[in-house]
Tab-separated table of C-alpha atoms in Angstrom:
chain	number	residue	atom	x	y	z
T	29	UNK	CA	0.000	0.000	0.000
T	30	UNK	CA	1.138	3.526	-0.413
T	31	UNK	CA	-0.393	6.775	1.162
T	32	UNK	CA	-0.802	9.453	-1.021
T	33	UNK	CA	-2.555	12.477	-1.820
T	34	UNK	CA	-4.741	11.858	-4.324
T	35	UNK	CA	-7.034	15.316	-4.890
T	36	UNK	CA	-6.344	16.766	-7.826
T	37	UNK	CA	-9.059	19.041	-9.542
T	38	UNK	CA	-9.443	16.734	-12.362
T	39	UNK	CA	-9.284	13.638	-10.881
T	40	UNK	CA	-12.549	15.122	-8.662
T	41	UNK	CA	-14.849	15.477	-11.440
T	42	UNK	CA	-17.857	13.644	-11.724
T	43	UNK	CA	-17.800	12.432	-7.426
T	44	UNK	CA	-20.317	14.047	-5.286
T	45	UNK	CA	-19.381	15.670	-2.198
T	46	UNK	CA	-21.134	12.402	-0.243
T	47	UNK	CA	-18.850	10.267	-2.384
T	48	UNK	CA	-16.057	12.589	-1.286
T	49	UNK	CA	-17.358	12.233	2.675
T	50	UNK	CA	-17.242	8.279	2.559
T	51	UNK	CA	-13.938	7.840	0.724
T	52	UNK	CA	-12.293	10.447	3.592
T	53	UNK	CA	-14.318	8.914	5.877
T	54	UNK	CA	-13.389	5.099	4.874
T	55	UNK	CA	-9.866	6.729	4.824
T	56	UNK	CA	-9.189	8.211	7.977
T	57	UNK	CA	-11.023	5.031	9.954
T	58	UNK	CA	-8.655	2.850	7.939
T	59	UNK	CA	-5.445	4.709	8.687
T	60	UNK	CA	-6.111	6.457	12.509
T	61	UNK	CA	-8.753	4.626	13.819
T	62	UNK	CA	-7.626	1.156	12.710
T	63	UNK	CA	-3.925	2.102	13.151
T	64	UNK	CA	-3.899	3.475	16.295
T	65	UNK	CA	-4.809	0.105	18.441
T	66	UNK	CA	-1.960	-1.952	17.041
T	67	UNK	CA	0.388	1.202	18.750
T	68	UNK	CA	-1.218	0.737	22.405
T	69	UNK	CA	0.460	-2.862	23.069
T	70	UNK	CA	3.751	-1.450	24.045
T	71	UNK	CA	5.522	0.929	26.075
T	72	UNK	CA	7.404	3.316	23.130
T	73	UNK	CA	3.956	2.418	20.799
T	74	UNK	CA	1.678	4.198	23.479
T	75	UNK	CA	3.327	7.444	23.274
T	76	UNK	CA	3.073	7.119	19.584
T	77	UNK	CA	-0.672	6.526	19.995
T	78	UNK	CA	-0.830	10.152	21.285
T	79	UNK	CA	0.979	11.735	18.478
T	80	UNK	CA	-1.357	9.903	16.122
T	81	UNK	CA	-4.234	10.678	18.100
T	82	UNK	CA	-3.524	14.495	17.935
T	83	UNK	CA	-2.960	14.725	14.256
T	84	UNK	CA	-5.718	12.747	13.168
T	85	UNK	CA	-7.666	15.288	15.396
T	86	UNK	CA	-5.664	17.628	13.536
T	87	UNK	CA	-6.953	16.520	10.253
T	88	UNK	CA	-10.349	16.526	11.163
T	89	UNK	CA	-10.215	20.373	12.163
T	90	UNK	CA	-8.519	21.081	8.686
T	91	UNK	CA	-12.432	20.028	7.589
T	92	UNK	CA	-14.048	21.663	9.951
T	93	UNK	CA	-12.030	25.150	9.417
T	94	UNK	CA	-10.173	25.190	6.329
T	95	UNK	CA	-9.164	28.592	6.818
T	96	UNK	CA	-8.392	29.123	9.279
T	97	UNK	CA	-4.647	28.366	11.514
T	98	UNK	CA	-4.026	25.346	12.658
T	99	UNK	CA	-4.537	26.169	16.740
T	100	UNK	CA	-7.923	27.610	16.305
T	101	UNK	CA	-8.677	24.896	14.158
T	102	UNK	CA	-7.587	22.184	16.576
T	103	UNK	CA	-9.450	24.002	19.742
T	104	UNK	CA	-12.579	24.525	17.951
T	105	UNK	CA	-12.852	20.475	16.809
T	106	UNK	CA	-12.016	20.021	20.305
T	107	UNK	CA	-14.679	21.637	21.954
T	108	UNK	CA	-17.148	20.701	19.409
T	109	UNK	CA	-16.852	17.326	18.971
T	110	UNK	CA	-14.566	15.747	21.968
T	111	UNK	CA	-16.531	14.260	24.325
T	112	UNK	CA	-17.053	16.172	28.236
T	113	UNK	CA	-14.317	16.741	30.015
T	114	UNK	CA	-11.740	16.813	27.214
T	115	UNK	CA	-14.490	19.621	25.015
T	116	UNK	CA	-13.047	22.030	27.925
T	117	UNK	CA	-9.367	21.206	27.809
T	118	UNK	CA	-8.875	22.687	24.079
T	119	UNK	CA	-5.724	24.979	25.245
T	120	UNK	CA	-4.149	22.605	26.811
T	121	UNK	CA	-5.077	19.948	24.769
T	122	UNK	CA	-3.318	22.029	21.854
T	123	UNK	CA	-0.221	22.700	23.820
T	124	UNK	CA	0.213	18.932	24.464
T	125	UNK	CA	-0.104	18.726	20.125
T	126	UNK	CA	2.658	20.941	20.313
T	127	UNK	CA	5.015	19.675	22.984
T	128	UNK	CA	4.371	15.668	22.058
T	129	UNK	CA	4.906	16.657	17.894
T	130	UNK	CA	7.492	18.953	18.375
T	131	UNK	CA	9.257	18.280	21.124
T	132	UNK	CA	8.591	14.628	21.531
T	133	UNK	CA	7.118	15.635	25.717
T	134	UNK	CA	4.090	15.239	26.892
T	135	UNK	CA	4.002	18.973	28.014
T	136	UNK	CA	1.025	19.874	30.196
T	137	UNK	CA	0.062	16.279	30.451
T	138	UNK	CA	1.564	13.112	32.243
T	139	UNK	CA	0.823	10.201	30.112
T	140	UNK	CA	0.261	6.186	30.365
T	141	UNK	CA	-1.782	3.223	28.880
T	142	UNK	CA	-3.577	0.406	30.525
T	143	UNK	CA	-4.483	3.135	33.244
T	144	UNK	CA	-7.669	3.609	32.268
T	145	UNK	CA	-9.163	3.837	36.240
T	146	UNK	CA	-6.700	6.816	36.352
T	147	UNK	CA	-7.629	8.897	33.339
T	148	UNK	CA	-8.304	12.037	33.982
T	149	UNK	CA	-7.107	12.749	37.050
T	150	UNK	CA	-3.858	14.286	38.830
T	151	UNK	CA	-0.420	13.202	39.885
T	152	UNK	CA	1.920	15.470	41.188
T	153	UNK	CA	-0.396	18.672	39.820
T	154	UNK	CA	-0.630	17.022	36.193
T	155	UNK	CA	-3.898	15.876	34.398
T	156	UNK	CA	-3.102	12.234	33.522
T	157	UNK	CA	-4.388	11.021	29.879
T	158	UNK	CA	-4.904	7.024	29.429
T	159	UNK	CA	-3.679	6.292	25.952
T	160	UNK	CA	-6.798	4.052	25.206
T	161	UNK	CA	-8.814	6.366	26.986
T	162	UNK	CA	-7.795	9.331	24.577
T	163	UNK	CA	-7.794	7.218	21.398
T	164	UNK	CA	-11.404	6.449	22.335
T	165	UNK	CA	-12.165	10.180	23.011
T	166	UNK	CA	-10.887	10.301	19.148
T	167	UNK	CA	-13.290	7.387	17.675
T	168	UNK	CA	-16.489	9.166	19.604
T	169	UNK	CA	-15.060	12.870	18.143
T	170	UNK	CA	-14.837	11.380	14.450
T	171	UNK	CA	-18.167	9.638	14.760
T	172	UNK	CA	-20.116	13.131	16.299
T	173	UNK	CA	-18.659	14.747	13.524
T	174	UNK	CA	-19.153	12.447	10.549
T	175	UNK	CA	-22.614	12.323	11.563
T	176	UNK	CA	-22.879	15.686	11.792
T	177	UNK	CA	-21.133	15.928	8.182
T	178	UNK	CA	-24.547	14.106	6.547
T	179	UNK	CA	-26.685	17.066	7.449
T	180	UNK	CA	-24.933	20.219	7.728
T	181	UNK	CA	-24.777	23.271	4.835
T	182	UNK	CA	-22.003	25.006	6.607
T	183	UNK	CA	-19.947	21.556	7.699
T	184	UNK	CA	-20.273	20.290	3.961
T	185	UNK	CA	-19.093	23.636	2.824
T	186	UNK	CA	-16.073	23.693	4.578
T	187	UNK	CA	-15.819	20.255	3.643
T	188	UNK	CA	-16.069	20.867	0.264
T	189	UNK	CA	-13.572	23.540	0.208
T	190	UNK	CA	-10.956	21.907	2.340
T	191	UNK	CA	-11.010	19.060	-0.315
T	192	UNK	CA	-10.838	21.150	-2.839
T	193	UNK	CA	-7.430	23.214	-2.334
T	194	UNK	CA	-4.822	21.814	-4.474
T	195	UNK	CA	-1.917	22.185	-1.512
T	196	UNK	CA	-3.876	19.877	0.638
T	197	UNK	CA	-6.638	18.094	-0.463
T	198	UNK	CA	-7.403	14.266	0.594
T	199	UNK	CA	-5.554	11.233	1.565
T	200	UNK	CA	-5.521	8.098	0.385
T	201	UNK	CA	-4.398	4.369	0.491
T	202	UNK	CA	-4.460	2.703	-2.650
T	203	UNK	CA	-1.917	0.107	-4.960
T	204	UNK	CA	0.263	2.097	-7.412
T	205	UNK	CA	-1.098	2.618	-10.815
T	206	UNK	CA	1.957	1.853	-12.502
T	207	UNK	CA	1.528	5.220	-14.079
T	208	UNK	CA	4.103	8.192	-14.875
C-alpha cells in the first residue's frame, strides 16, 4: 500500500461531495482509527498513539475550518466534537499537540496506557491522559462529527472547500497505478 494524496481538480470530477465524505471517511477510519490500536500494546507504541491521536484530530479540524490556523482549528474540533471533560481542555489539549509533535514531551500532560481507572485525574499537579482512553475520546469525536457531516450546509461547505485546495486536499491508500 502507499499513502498518497490523491485530490487533484481533475481527478474530482464527476464524485459528489457524499462520495467525497465516505472515501475520507473510509480513509481516515482505515489509517487512525484502525492504526492506532496496534500502537497501544507497548511501552514506546503508546506514546506514539498520542501523536497519532492528535494529528488525526488535527486533520479533522482542517475540515471543519479550512481557513483558518491550525490552533484555532484544533481548539474549535475540540470543543465541538470531543466528548465532556476533554471539550473544555482545548488549550491545553493544543499545547500537548505541540510539545508531544514537536518536542517529543508530553508537556502539560503526564501520560500512560492500561491506566484507564486513572484517566483524567492528577499526579503530582498534572492531568493524567490514558492512551486508550484518549484514542477512544478520538473514535467518539470522528463519529459526532461524521454524523454531523450528513446534514450540515455550513460543515459540507467547509468540507467541500478543504477538499478542494490543491496544496492539501485528501488522503488516500491505494496500490500504485503503474503510471508516470
Amino acid at each position: 500500500m502507499v499513502i498518497r494524496t490523491c485530490y487533484r481538480p481533475t481527478r474530482r470530477r464527476g464524485m459528489s461531495t457524499d462520495d467525497l465524505i465516505k472515501m475520507v471517511h473510509a480513509n481516515f477510519s482505515r489509517i487512525y482509527l484502525g492504526g492506532i490500536p496496534s500502537l497501544l500494546n507497548d511501552n514506546g507504541g503508546a506514546f506514539l498513539s498520542f501523536i497519532c491521536t492528535l494529528t488525526g484530530t488535527e486533520a479533522l479540524a482542517g475540515f471543519l475550518k479550512p481557513k483558518d490556523k491550525n490552533g484555532p482549528r484544533f481548539k474549535a474540533f475540540v470543543k465541538d466534537y470531543f466528548p465532556t471533560p476533554l471539550d473544555a481542555q482545548s488549550d491545553t489539549l493544543w499545547r500537548f499537540r505541540n510539545a508531544a509533535v514537536h518536542g517529543f514531551s508530553p508537556g502539560p500532560y503526564k501520560v500512560t496506557h492500561h491506566n484507564s481507572h486513572l484517566h483524567l485525574t492528577t499526579d503530582d499537579g498534572l492531568t493524567l491522559l490514558n492512551a486508550e482512553d484518549f484514542y477512544a475520546a478520538l473514535v467518539m469525536a470522528a463519529k459526532k462529527y461524521f454524523d454531523a457531516l450528513q446534514g450540515d450546509p455550513s460543515l459540507r461547505a467547509a468540507f467541500e472547500e478543504r477538499a478542494k485546495d490543491p496544496d492539501t486536499g485528501v488522503l488516500t491508500v491505494g496500490p500504485l497505478t503503474g503510471k508516470p
